mmCIF file with all atom_site columns, C-alpha atoms in Angstrom:
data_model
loop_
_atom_site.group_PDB
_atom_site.id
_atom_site.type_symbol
_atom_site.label_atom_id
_atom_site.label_alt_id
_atom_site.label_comp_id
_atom_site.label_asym_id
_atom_site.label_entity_id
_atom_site.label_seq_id
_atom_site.pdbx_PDB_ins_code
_atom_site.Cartn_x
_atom_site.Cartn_y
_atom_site.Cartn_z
_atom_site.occupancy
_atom_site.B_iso_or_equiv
_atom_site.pdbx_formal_charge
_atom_site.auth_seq_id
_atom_site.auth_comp_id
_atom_site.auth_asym_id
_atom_site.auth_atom_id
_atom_site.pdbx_PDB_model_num
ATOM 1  C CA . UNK A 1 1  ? 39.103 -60.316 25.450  1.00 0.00 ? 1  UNK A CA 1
ATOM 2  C CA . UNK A 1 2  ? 38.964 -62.192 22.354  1.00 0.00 ? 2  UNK A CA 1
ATOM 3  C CA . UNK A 1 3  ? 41.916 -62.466 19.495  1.00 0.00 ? 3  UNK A CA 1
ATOM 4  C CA . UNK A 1 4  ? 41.320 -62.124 16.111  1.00 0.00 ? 4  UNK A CA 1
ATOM 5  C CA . UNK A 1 5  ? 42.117 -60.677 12.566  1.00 0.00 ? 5  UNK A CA 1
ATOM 6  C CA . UNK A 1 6  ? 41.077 -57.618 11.106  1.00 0.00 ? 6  UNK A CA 1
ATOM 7  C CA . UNK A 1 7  ? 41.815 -56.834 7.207   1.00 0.00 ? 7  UNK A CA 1
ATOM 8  C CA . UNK A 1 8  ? 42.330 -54.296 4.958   1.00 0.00 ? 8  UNK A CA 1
ATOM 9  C CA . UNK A 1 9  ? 40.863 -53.724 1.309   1.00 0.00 ? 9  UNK A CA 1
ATOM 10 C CA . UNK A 1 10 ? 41.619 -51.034 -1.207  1.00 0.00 ? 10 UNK A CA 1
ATOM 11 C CA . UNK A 1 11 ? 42.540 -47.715 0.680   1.00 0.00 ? 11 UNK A CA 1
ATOM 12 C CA . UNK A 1 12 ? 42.316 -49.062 4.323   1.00 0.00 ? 12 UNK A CA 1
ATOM 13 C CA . UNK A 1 13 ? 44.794 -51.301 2.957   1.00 0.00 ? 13 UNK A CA 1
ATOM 14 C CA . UNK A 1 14 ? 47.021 -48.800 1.357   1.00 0.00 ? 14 UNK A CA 1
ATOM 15 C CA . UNK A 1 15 ? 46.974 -46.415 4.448   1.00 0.00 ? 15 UNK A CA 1
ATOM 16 C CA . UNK A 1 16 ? 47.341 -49.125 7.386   1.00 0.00 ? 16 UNK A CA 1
ATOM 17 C CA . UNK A 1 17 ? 50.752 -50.275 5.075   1.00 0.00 ? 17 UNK A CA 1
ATOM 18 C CA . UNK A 1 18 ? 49.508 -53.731 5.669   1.00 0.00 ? 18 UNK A CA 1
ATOM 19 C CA . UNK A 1 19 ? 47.155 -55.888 4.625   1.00 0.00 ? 19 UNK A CA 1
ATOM 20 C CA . UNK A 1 20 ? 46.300 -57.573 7.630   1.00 0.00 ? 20 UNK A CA 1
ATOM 21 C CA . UNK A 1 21 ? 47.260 -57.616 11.446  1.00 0.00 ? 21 UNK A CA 1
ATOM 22 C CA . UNK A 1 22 ? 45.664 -58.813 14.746  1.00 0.00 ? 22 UNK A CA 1
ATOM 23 C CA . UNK A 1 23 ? 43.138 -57.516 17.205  1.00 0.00 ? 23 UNK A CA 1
ATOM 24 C CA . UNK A 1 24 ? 42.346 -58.196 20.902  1.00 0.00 ? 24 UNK A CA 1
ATOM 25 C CA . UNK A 1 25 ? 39.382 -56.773 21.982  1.00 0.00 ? 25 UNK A CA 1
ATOM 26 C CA . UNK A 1 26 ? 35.799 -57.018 23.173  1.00 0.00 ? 26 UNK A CA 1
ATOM 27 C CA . UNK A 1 27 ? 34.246 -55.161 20.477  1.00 0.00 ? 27 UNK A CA 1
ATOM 28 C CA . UNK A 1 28 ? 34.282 -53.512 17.097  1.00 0.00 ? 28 UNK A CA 1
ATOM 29 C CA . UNK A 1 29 ? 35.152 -49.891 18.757  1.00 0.00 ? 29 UNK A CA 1
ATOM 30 C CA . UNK A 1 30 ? 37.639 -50.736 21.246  1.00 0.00 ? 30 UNK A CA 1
ATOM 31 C CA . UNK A 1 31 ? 39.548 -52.903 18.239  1.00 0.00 ? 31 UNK A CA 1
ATOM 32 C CA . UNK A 1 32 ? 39.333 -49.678 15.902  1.00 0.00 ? 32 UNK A CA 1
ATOM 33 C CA . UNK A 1 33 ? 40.678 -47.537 19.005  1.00 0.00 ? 33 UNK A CA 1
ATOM 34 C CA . UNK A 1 34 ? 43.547 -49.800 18.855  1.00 0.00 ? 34 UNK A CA 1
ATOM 35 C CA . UNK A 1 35 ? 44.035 -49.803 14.821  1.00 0.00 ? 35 UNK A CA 1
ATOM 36 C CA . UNK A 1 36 ? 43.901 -45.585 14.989  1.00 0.00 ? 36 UNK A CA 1
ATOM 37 C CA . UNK A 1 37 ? 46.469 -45.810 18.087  1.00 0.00 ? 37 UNK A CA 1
ATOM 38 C CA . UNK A 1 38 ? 48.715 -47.938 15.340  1.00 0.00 ? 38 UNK A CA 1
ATOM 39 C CA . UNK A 1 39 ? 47.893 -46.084 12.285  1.00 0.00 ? 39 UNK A CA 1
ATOM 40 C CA . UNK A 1 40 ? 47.541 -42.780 13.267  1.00 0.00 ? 40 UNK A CA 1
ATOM 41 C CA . UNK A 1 41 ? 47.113 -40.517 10.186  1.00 0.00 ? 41 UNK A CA 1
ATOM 42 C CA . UNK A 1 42 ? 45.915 -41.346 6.693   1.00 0.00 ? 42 UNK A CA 1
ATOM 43 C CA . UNK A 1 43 ? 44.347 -44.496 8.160   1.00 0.00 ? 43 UNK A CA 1
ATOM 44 C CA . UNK A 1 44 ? 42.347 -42.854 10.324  1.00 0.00 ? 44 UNK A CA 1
ATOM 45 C CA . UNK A 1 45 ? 40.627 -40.521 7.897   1.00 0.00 ? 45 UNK A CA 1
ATOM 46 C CA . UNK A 1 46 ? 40.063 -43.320 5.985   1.00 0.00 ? 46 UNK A CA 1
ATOM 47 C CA . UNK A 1 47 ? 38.269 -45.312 8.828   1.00 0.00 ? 47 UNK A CA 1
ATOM 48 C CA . UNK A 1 48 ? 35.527 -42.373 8.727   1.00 0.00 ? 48 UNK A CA 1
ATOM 49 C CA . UNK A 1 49 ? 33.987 -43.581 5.034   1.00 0.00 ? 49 UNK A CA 1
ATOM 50 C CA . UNK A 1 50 ? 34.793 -47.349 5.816   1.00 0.00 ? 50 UNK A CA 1
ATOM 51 C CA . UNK A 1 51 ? 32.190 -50.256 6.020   1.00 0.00 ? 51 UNK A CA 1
ATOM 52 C CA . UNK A 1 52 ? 32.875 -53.333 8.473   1.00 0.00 ? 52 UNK A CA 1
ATOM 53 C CA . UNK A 1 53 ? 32.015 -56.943 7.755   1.00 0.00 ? 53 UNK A CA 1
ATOM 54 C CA . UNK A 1 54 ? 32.619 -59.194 11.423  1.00 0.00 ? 54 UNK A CA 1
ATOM 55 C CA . UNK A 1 55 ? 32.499 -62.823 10.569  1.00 0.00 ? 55 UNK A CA 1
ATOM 56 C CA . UNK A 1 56 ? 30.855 -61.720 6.999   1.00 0.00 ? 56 UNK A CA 1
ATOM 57 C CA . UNK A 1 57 ? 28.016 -59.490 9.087   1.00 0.00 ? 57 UNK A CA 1
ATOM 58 C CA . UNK A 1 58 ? 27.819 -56.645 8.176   1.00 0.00 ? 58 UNK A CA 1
ATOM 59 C CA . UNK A 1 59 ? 28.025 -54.068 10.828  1.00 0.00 ? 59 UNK A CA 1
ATOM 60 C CA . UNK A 1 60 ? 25.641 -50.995 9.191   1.00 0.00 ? 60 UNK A CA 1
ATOM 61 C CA . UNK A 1 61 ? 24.385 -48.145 11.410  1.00 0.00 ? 61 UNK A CA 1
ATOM 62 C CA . UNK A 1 62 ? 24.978 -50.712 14.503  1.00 0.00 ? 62 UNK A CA 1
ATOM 63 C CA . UNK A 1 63 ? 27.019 -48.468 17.044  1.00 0.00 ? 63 UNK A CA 1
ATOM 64 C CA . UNK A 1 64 ? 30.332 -50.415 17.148  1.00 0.00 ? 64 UNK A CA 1
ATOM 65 C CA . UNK A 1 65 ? 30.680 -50.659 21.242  1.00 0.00 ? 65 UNK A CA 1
ATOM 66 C CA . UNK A 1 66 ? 27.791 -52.828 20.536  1.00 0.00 ? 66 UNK A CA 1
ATOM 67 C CA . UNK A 1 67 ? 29.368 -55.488 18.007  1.00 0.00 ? 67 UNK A CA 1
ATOM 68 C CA . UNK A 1 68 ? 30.804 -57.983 19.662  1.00 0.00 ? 68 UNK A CA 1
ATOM 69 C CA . UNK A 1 69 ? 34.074 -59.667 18.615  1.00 0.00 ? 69 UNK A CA 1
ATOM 70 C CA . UNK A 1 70 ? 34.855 -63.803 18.481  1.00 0.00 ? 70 UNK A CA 1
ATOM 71 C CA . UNK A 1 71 ? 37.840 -65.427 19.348  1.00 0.00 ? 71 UNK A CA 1
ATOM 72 C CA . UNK A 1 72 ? 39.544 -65.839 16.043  1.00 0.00 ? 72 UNK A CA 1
ATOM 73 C CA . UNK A 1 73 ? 36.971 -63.981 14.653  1.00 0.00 ? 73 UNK A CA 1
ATOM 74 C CA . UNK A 1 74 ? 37.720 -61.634 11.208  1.00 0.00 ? 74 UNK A CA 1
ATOM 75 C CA . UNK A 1 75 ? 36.705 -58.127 11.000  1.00 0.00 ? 75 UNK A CA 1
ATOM 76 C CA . UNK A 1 76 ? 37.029 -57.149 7.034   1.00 0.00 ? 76 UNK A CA 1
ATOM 77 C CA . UNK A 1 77 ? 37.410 -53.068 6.885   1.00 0.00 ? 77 UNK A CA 1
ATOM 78 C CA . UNK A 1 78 ? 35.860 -52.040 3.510   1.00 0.00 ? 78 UNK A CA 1
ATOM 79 C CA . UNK A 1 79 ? 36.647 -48.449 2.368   1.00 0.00 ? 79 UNK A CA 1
ATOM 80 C CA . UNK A 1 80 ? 34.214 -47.065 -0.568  1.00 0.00 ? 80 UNK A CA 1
ATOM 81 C CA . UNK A 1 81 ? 34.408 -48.528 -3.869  1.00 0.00 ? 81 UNK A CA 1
ATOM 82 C CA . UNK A 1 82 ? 33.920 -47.052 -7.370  1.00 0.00 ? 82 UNK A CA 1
ATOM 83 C CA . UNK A 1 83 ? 31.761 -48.482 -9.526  1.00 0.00 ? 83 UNK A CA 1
ATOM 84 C CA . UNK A 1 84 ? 28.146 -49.600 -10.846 1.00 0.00 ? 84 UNK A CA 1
#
């Protein structure tokens, strides 16, 4: 399993209550299992409308068991943002 750091903008940020915290896991899905174990709640419904950035790729329609995570590797978790 590989270690790493996932982190929290805007609202993801604001509902996990911190702005980052560590991950062990093989992939993107079984690392957001873990987060939604943590954070149950708000967090979780936020995760539904959230875009993910893994070493500054990001994810798009990918399915996330298929996203593989680094060793000190950074997932960024980017809820929806206003603007034009």
């Amino acid at each position: 399993m590989a270690a790493g750091t996932i982190r929290y903008w805007a609202a993801a940020k604001a509902a996990a209550g911190v702005a980052e915290e560590s991950y062990t896991a093989d992939n993107l899905a079984d690392a957001l299992d873990a987060v939604r174990s943590r954070h149950p709640g708000e967090l979780t419904r936020v995760l539904q409308r959230c875009s993910f950035l893994v070493d500054g790729d990001p994810v798009g329609t990918r399915g996330h068991e298929t996203v593989r995570l680094a060793e000190g590797g950074t997932v960024e978790v980017l809820p929806p943002f206003a603007g034009g």
